[in-house]
Structure formats: C-alpha cells, structure tokens
Amino acid sequence: MDKDMRIAKAEVFVHSPGRNFVTLRITTEGGLVGYGDATVNGRELSVASYLRDHLAPMLIGRDAHNIEDTWQYFYRGSYWRRGPITMTAIAAIDMALWDIKAKAANMPLYQLLGGKSREGCLAYGHASGREISEILDSVREHMEKGYRAIRVQSAIPGLNSVYGVAASANAAAGAGKGKGASSARYDYEPARRSAVPVEEEWDTRAYLNYIPKVFEAVRNEFGPELPLLHDAHHRLTPIQAARLGKSLEPYDLFWIEDVTPAENTDAFRLIRQHTTTPLAVGEIFNTIFDYKDLFEEQLIDYVRSPVSHGGGITPLKKIFDYAAVYQIKSGVHGPTDVSPIGHAASLHLGMAIHNYGISEYMQHSPDTNDVFQPEYTFTDGMIRPGSSPGLGVTYDDKLASQFEYEAAYLPVNRLKIDGTMHDW
Ligand code: KDG
Ligand code: MG
C-alpha cells in the first residue's frame, strides 16, 4: 500500500448552514482530503452516529485507493444490508474516496468515470404557486433564471397547504437570505425547523380534478416546447396514478414522479397499461434491487436516486448502466437536502454516463454555498462542473460550526376528510 494513501482520519460534521447537513471528511496520511454528503432529511443524527460510531473506526488504516473493496466491505460485511441510513453512510464514504482518488490523479472526477459525454447536465427547477396566476409568474421567473425545464406544483383549492408549494411567490426561486432569516428562508424548504413534523391535509379527489387544469393553463401560456415535470409525492393508489398520467397526456409532460409508493412493483404494471406519460421513481430507493423488476419489465423511464441516497458513486454507476440496457435514463434527485457535495457527486457521474436524462437542481442558500464553496455553475439551464481535481467542493468546518444543528422535519400528511395518516 502507498503509505500516503492510508486513511488517517474520518471526521463527521453535523451543522446547519441554511439547513441541516451531515458531512464526512476523510484525510489520508499523505494529506489528501475527500468529502462525502451523509444527509438524510429529518434523520441526520442517525447517519452521523452510524458513521462516527461504527464505520469511521473501521476506515482508519485502509487504503483509500480501494474504493470497490471498501464499498463491499461495508455493504456485505455489515450483515444488516440496505436501508436509507446504512446506504447514505456508505455513500458518503464512497464519495469521499472518489474525491481523494481524483485529487491523487489530479483530475476532475468525471475524467476517472470515463470522461465527458456532454457539455453540461440539463437541470429542472421548481415552479409553484397558490393560484394559477402565481404559478405562471413562478414559471416565468424560473425561465428568466435560465431554467429550460420546469417542475410545476400547485396548491389545491380547499386544502390549506400542499407540500412542494412555496408559501410566497418569491420564495420559489430558491435562494435563502442568511443566518437567522429562518422563516423567509425556509418557506420553500422541504424541512421545517420544528421539534415535531408539521401536519398537512390531503384530498386526492380535489388533487386529481385540479392538476390537469394547472397544466392546461401552463401549456396555454408557454406553448408546447417547454419540458414540464410534476411530482405526486407517492400520494396516489395505482389506479389513481393511472388516471393522473392519462389526464396529463394532452400536456405532454417530461415525467410524473413518485405517483404511488414504489415498494410494490405490481402497482407500476397497472399504471403502465393505462398511460404513456413517462414515469420517474427512486428518490427513496437505495440499492439496485429496488430497481431490478421495474427495469426488467420496463415499467419506469427515469431513475431518481442521487449519489448520496443511492449508496454512492460506485453502485449508482452500476444502476445507470443496468438502466441503459432498457433505455431508461437518469433523472436524479437534487433538492436542497442533498448538500453541494452530493450535488457535485451526482453531477460528475451525470457528465460521464451515456444515458443521462435530467437532474433536479434546487439552488442552495448563500449560507450553504459559503460553507461548501461549490465550484459547479448553473448557466443556460445546465449545471457544469469546474476543472479542479476531485469533486470541486470543500467544507469550511469553522464557518459551519457557527450554524448549530436544529431539529427539522418534513411535514406529514393526513386525509382532510377524517384525519387518517396518508402516504407521502
Ligand atoms: O427530503 C425529501 C425531499 O427532498 C423531497 O421530498 C423533495 O420530492 C422531492 C423532490 O423531488 O425534490
Ligand atoms: Mg420528489
């Protein structure tokens, strides 16, 4: 083993610059430093403990070059396989080791993954609004910011708040305002800073009746060319999802996402029989086995796993290659709860694979960017990596330590009619 590549330190940071993030920093004896994103929204401390208390001690003395072996050691060796906490912890190690390897090679990471397959990675932003005029303004604002593909979410008449809809029109653009400005900063942020989750209400019938009207208005205003996406956040049964897909066909969506909880593959067989609207799934998947049947039966069109929740660069590259056999493309999750390290890792992989589709790109707050200093840029609707070796992201732990972790949770969802807990 090259002594300089021996892992000397693995440190875990949990701070809240703009929102909560869990960050892993691995340092080799030769002084190379690699970063990994270990953030699981609303369960941050569990991943931090898994890494700090269990995996970090096993990393010391390992050869940082042996990425595949290290991944298999933690995946196969743990006995307790899979699951979001385990796989995010392993993903953070994997990302950090790829960062180190690319720095040792003096190359931006995409070069080690096969080099560039494209000039940049097409990204979509989130437009939303409480009424149709606000949605149209929000789409326009996103186009002015350069987005060339736009996800559209809408409040539903009769429901007091709906997840994914900005509480004020200017919040939809995504930028935060700085330390302490938590309400202004967070009204578009998926997690709210509270000790227990906020409860929202849901009415599927009202949703299914209203959403086609929203897309009709958006198409009438912006014409047929703009790629439009929509996220149903797992709220529908299979037959309701089939109806949604069918009713949106006239508006030619790029995809509908998470139309039904995906643990039951049979649901997608049913949906597929009824609609040609493309389907995206997987932001809560964490291994290739979650995708296997959906790929082999060609039941979905886009893979949503980001590097941080999909187990790392090593397994996600395999998932994308497997997807390519069925002409299924990448469409990775890129919300603000994926840190700039996670975004950069997904970006480098997206630059290299052939079957790239699109990425979600929610922009981080200035506080987040000050701490992570990402080198990637967003221009002309595309995210583009920089040219420095590795992932092109760093972590200012001194600055980060000024932003203490604060409990924050995604909202939960109950049926309006009788308060029954409902699916995400
Ligand atoms: O942490 C979960 C959120 O990032 C997620 O709910 C957002 O569905 C989402 C999306 O597509 O960005
Ligand atoms: Mg989603």
XYZ file of C-alpha atoms and ligand atoms in Angstrom:
437
model
C 0.000 0.000 0.000
C 1.170 3.514 -0.783
C 1.604 4.853 2.770
C 0.397 8.301 1.718
C -2.967 6.808 0.701
C -3.573 5.165 4.069
C -6.666 6.656 5.729
C -5.605 8.615 8.803
C -8.800 10.383 9.841
C -12.559 10.215 9.244
C -14.500 13.108 10.784
C -18.251 13.687 10.795
C -19.781 17.168 10.970
C -23.435 17.985 11.644
C -24.217 21.657 11.132
C -26.949 23.830 9.768
C -25.696 26.443 7.299
C -29.027 27.225 5.634
C -30.374 23.775 6.633
C -29.055 20.666 8.362
C -26.284 18.714 6.645
C -24.138 15.742 7.649
C -20.660 15.871 6.124
C -17.881 13.293 6.175
C -14.245 14.324 5.750
C -11.631 11.639 5.162
C -7.930 12.550 5.336
C -5.077 10.326 4.195
C -1.635 10.124 5.751
C -0.292 11.986 2.722
C -2.723 14.858 3.447
C -5.296 14.294 0.702
C -8.803 15.213 1.802
C -12.091 13.827 0.459
C -15.667 14.863 1.259
C -18.927 12.920 1.395
C -22.541 14.009 1.896
C -24.317 11.878 4.520
C -27.506 13.933 4.880
C -30.856 12.175 5.351
C -33.521 14.839 5.732
C -35.012 14.731 9.229
C -32.870 11.743 10.335
C -29.468 13.460 10.279
C -28.232 12.335 13.694
C -28.798 8.645 12.910
C -26.477 8.689 9.894
C -23.943 10.748 11.818
C -23.891 8.139 14.581
C -23.748 5.222 12.126
C -20.700 6.813 10.531
C -18.985 8.142 13.639
C -19.634 5.242 15.998
C -19.436 2.285 13.628
C -17.829 2.933 10.228
C -15.211 5.624 10.884
C -13.086 3.435 13.213
C -13.027 0.681 10.549
C -11.797 3.155 7.936
C -8.589 4.032 9.727
C -5.576 2.364 8.098
C -7.475 1.238 4.967
C -6.074 2.010 1.514
C -8.068 4.982 0.192
C -7.455 3.716 -3.362
C -9.528 0.537 -2.887
C -12.979 2.010 -3.399
C -14.817 -1.086 -4.656
C -13.398 -3.245 -1.868
C -14.289 -0.659 0.774
C -17.850 -0.385 -0.564
C -18.264 -4.195 -0.493
C -16.681 -4.354 2.973
C -19.340 -2.049 4.399
C -22.258 -3.394 2.310
C -21.599 -7.154 2.508
C -19.668 -7.069 5.734
C -22.238 -5.388 7.938
C -24.788 -8.241 7.857
C -27.517 -5.511 8.122
C -27.813 -4.530 4.481
C -29.715 -1.765 2.742
C -31.906 0.954 4.207
C -31.520 4.738 3.929
C -29.287 5.247 6.987
C -26.826 2.445 6.166
C -26.678 3.241 2.459
C -26.259 7.002 2.939
C -23.385 6.377 5.345
C -21.704 4.046 2.827
C -22.416 6.572 0.060
C -20.604 9.319 1.963
C -17.504 7.122 2.315
C -17.658 6.183 -1.368
C -17.953 9.834 -2.471
C -15.069 10.892 -0.239
C -12.830 8.116 -1.610
C -13.636 9.062 -5.228
C -12.857 12.686 -4.323
C -9.475 11.575 -2.925
C -8.694 9.329 -5.902
C -9.442 12.121 -8.372
C -7.275 14.508 -6.358
C -4.468 11.928 -6.379
C -4.883 11.670 -10.164
C -5.038 15.491 -10.404
C -8.275 15.334 -12.430
C -11.876 16.430 -12.014
C -13.779 13.312 -11.011
C -15.756 12.873 -14.255
C -12.464 12.109 -16.008
C -11.982 8.987 -13.884
C -15.560 7.897 -14.597
C -14.977 7.820 -18.357
C -14.660 11.493 -19.275
C -17.309 13.882 -20.577
C -20.295 12.562 -22.509
C -21.838 16.044 -22.737
C -21.116 19.735 -22.279
C -23.274 20.121 -19.194
C -26.144 18.478 -17.332
C -29.636 19.748 -18.169
C -31.469 20.658 -14.956
C -35.014 21.464 -13.927
C -36.204 23.947 -11.323
C -39.341 24.090 -9.172
C -42.159 26.450 -10.035
C -45.197 26.523 -7.805
C -47.995 28.757 -6.655
C -51.145 29.102 -4.622
C -53.179 30.001 -7.678
C -52.687 29.717 -11.417
C -51.505 33.309 -11.959
C -48.841 32.788 -9.280
C -47.742 29.532 -10.951
C -47.386 31.264 -14.320
C -45.276 34.005 -12.684
C -43.150 31.383 -10.999
C -42.556 29.527 -14.292
C -41.600 32.831 -15.917
C -39.161 33.646 -13.095
C -37.505 30.268 -13.471
C -37.151 30.759 -17.216
C -35.558 34.162 -16.555
C -33.091 32.426 -14.234
C -32.110 30.208 -17.153
C -34.080 27.021 -16.450
C -35.029 25.156 -19.611
C -37.169 22.520 -17.883
C -39.571 23.201 -15.032
C -41.392 21.160 -12.413
C -44.838 22.576 -11.653
C -46.554 22.096 -8.267
C -49.795 23.707 -7.245
C -51.877 24.433 -4.171
C -55.217 22.645 -4.344
C -58.431 24.601 -3.738
C -59.874 23.620 -0.372
C -56.567 22.397 1.132
C -54.761 24.766 3.480
C -51.218 23.841 2.427
C -49.706 21.379 -0.015
C -46.141 20.049 0.167
C -43.810 21.400 -2.523
C -45.702 24.670 -2.965
C -43.849 27.819 -1.960
C -45.663 29.827 0.694
C -44.802 33.062 -1.087
C -44.198 33.750 -4.744
C -40.609 34.976 -4.439
C -39.568 32.011 -2.278
C -39.926 29.721 -5.276
C -36.686 30.938 -6.804
C -34.864 29.072 -4.058
C -32.280 31.468 -2.624
C -32.053 31.984 1.139
C -31.264 35.194 2.931
C -28.643 34.358 5.530
C -28.286 33.371 9.134
C -31.331 33.928 11.286
C -33.790 34.610 8.471
C -35.363 31.229 9.011
C -38.968 31.845 8.060
C -38.189 33.727 4.845
C -35.503 31.219 4.037
C -37.493 28.135 4.784
C -40.902 28.672 3.305
C -39.810 26.721 0.256
C -37.555 24.334 2.116
C -38.908 20.787 2.445
C -37.960 20.509 6.137
C -39.299 22.939 8.700
C -37.414 23.769 11.883
C -39.673 22.315 14.499
C -39.362 19.580 17.122
C -42.170 17.545 15.527
C -43.379 17.487 11.915
C -45.996 19.950 10.732
C -49.251 18.216 9.695
C -50.721 18.973 6.289
C -54.059 17.837 4.865
C -54.768 15.921 1.700
C -57.698 15.235 -0.636
C -56.903 13.017 -3.632
C -60.157 13.731 -5.445
C -59.605 17.503 -5.294
C -55.995 16.994 -6.470
C -56.897 14.770 -9.435
C -59.592 17.176 -10.562
C -57.421 20.282 -10.309
C -53.943 19.353 -11.589
C -54.915 18.935 -15.291
C -56.332 22.487 -15.214
C -52.976 23.758 -13.956
C -51.080 22.096 -16.810
C -53.614 23.285 -19.353
C -53.010 26.881 -18.175
C -49.222 26.451 -18.224
C -49.251 24.986 -21.760
C -51.614 27.733 -22.971
C -49.238 30.359 -21.610
C -45.847 28.870 -22.547
C -46.607 26.723 -25.588
C -45.781 23.114 -26.405
C -41.970 23.121 -26.244
C -41.084 23.776 -22.589
C -40.340 20.477 -20.780
C -42.712 20.275 -17.772
C -42.497 17.867 -14.850
C -44.699 17.073 -11.865
C -44.167 15.287 -8.537
C -47.077 13.420 -6.905
C -45.020 12.598 -3.771
C -46.308 9.000 -3.507
C -49.853 10.139 -2.706
C -51.938 8.071 -5.144
C -53.129 4.495 -5.428
C -52.126 2.705 -8.655
C -55.468 3.340 -10.395
C -55.462 6.998 -9.318
C -51.910 7.295 -10.647
C -53.062 5.780 -13.936
C -55.788 8.400 -14.119
C -53.314 11.217 -13.398
C -50.980 10.024 -16.148
C -53.848 9.723 -18.621
C -55.355 13.096 -17.786
C -51.971 14.804 -18.246
C -51.235 13.204 -21.634
C -52.613 16.209 -23.600
C -49.974 18.393 -21.895
C -47.034 16.173 -22.852
C -45.121 16.025 -19.583
C -41.422 15.155 -19.425
C -42.378 12.945 -16.447
C -44.620 12.438 -13.488
C -42.707 11.412 -10.392
C -43.458 9.167 -7.428
C -47.076 8.657 -8.398
C -47.542 5.811 -5.920
C -45.481 4.202 -3.144
C -42.977 2.086 -5.036
C -42.328 -0.860 -2.776
C -44.924 -2.853 -4.737
C -43.780 -3.326 -8.325
C -47.219 -4.621 -9.367
C -48.538 -1.075 -8.998
C -46.360 0.041 -11.901
C -47.599 -2.791 -14.116
C -51.088 -1.419 -13.694
C -50.119 2.232 -14.228
C -48.077 1.374 -17.337
C -51.074 -0.287 -19.007
C -53.029 2.945 -18.871
C -50.721 5.820 -19.691
C -47.832 6.881 -21.903
C -46.849 9.744 -19.584
C -43.231 8.907 -18.609
C -42.633 7.794 -15.019
C -39.777 8.726 -12.666
C -39.138 6.822 -9.436
C -36.430 6.202 -6.869
C -35.523 9.163 -4.696
C -36.042 6.944 -1.642
C -34.557 3.796 -3.225
C -31.141 2.772 -2.045
C -29.973 -0.318 -3.934
C -30.078 -1.860 -7.383
C -32.582 -4.414 -6.066
C -35.211 -1.694 -5.618
C -34.989 -1.072 -9.375
C -34.475 -4.594 -10.711
C -38.054 -5.564 -11.628
C -39.002 -2.032 -12.689
C -36.084 -2.052 -15.153
C -36.516 -5.581 -16.460
C -40.201 -5.046 -17.195
C -39.577 -1.501 -18.498
C -42.073 -0.071 -16.036
C -40.317 3.269 -15.464
C -38.409 5.794 -17.565
C -36.167 7.724 -15.153
C -34.015 6.760 -12.155
C -34.284 9.282 -9.300
C -31.588 8.082 -6.876
C -28.940 10.675 -6.130
C -25.426 9.526 -5.232
C -25.973 10.280 -1.533
C -29.079 8.098 -1.103
C -28.263 5.523 -3.776
C -25.260 4.097 -1.905
C -22.520 6.143 -3.601
C -20.943 6.666 -6.995
C -19.792 3.039 -7.222
C -23.273 1.395 -7.073
C -25.132 4.209 -8.851
C -22.863 3.860 -11.892
C -23.874 0.187 -11.973
C -27.564 1.108 -11.614
C -27.331 3.565 -14.514
C -25.519 1.009 -16.688
C -28.203 -1.562 -15.906
C -30.914 1.024 -16.702
C -29.255 1.748 -20.049
C -29.981 -1.814 -21.179
C -33.686 -0.873 -21.076
C -33.296 2.673 -22.458
C -34.075 4.091 -19.028
C -32.293 7.332 -18.175
C -31.023 9.180 -15.141
C -33.153 11.874 -13.527
C -31.502 12.372 -10.165
C -32.966 13.945 -7.078
C -31.354 17.325 -6.408
C -33.205 19.087 -3.590
C -31.575 21.377 -1.033
C -31.343 18.484 1.425
C -28.685 16.948 -0.814
C -25.622 19.033 0.102
C -23.385 20.631 -2.549
C -21.060 17.624 -2.076
C -23.899 15.270 -3.029
C -24.919 17.519 -5.934
C -21.325 17.585 -7.197
C -21.031 13.790 -6.984
C -24.258 13.287 -8.969
C -23.077 15.910 -11.466
C -19.705 14.265 -12.161
C -21.446 10.928 -12.668
C -24.072 12.592 -14.878
C -21.335 14.120 -17.047
C -19.802 10.716 -17.657
C -22.687 8.284 -18.259
C -24.299 7.920 -21.664
C -27.912 7.567 -20.513
C -28.159 10.920 -18.765
C -31.673 12.368 -18.736
C -32.076 15.390 -16.495
C -31.277 16.499 -12.931
C -33.321 18.323 -10.384
C -31.459 21.439 -9.291
C -32.850 23.310 -6.314
C -30.433 26.091 -5.507
C -28.863 26.265 -2.056
C -28.925 29.263 0.243
C -25.957 31.669 0.387
C -25.052 30.278 3.843
C -24.836 26.765 2.390
C -22.720 27.950 -0.516
C -20.362 29.919 1.777
C -19.642 26.772 3.770
C -19.275 24.328 0.845
C -17.954 26.680 -1.870
C -19.134 24.514 -4.772
C -17.263 25.013 -7.999
C -20.103 23.893 -10.253
C -22.087 26.564 -12.052
C -25.596 26.868 -13.452
C -25.736 28.555 -16.829
C -28.081 28.238 -19.775
C -30.221 25.664 -17.970
C -27.312 23.330 -17.268
C -25.161 22.502 -14.270
C -21.472 22.280 -15.161
C -18.559 21.035 -13.063
C -15.412 23.103 -12.565
C -11.937 21.979 -13.524
C -10.206 21.478 -10.185
C -9.251 17.947 -9.136
C -11.849 15.851 -7.324
C -15.478 16.800 -6.710
C -14.794 20.539 -6.740
C -16.450 21.169 -3.367
C -14.872 21.859 0.006
C -16.147 22.274 3.584
C -15.278 25.193 5.832
C -15.782 23.485 9.191
C -15.004 26.655 11.187
C -17.669 28.641 9.394
C -20.054 25.652 9.553
C -19.656 25.426 13.333
C -21.384 28.810 13.643
C -24.590 27.166 12.419
C -25.771 24.707 15.036
C -27.896 21.680 14.164
C -31.575 22.310 14.854
C -34.250 19.604 14.606
C -36.194 19.983 11.348
C -38.694 17.645 9.751
C -40.600 17.133 6.536
C -44.340 17.593 7.105
C -46.662 14.613 7.462
C -49.900 14.259 5.654
C -53.424 13.356 6.838
C -56.630 12.957 4.857
C -58.756 16.081 5.144
C -61.970 14.109 5.458
C -61.159 12.235 8.659
C -57.525 12.771 9.646
C -56.259 9.321 8.523
C -52.459 9.284 8.094
C -51.755 9.270 4.367
C -48.860 8.244 2.150
C -46.049 10.594 1.340
O -36.028 15.061 1.692
C -37.085 14.835 0.862
C -37.262 15.946 -0.123
O -36.060 16.293 -0.710
C -38.222 15.519 -1.172
O -39.476 15.351 -0.623
C -38.287 16.500 -2.271
O -39.680 15.052 -3.568
C -38.804 15.890 -3.534
C -38.165 16.302 -4.765
O -38.484 15.711 -5.789
O -37.332 17.186 -4.708
Mg -39.718 14.055 -5.496
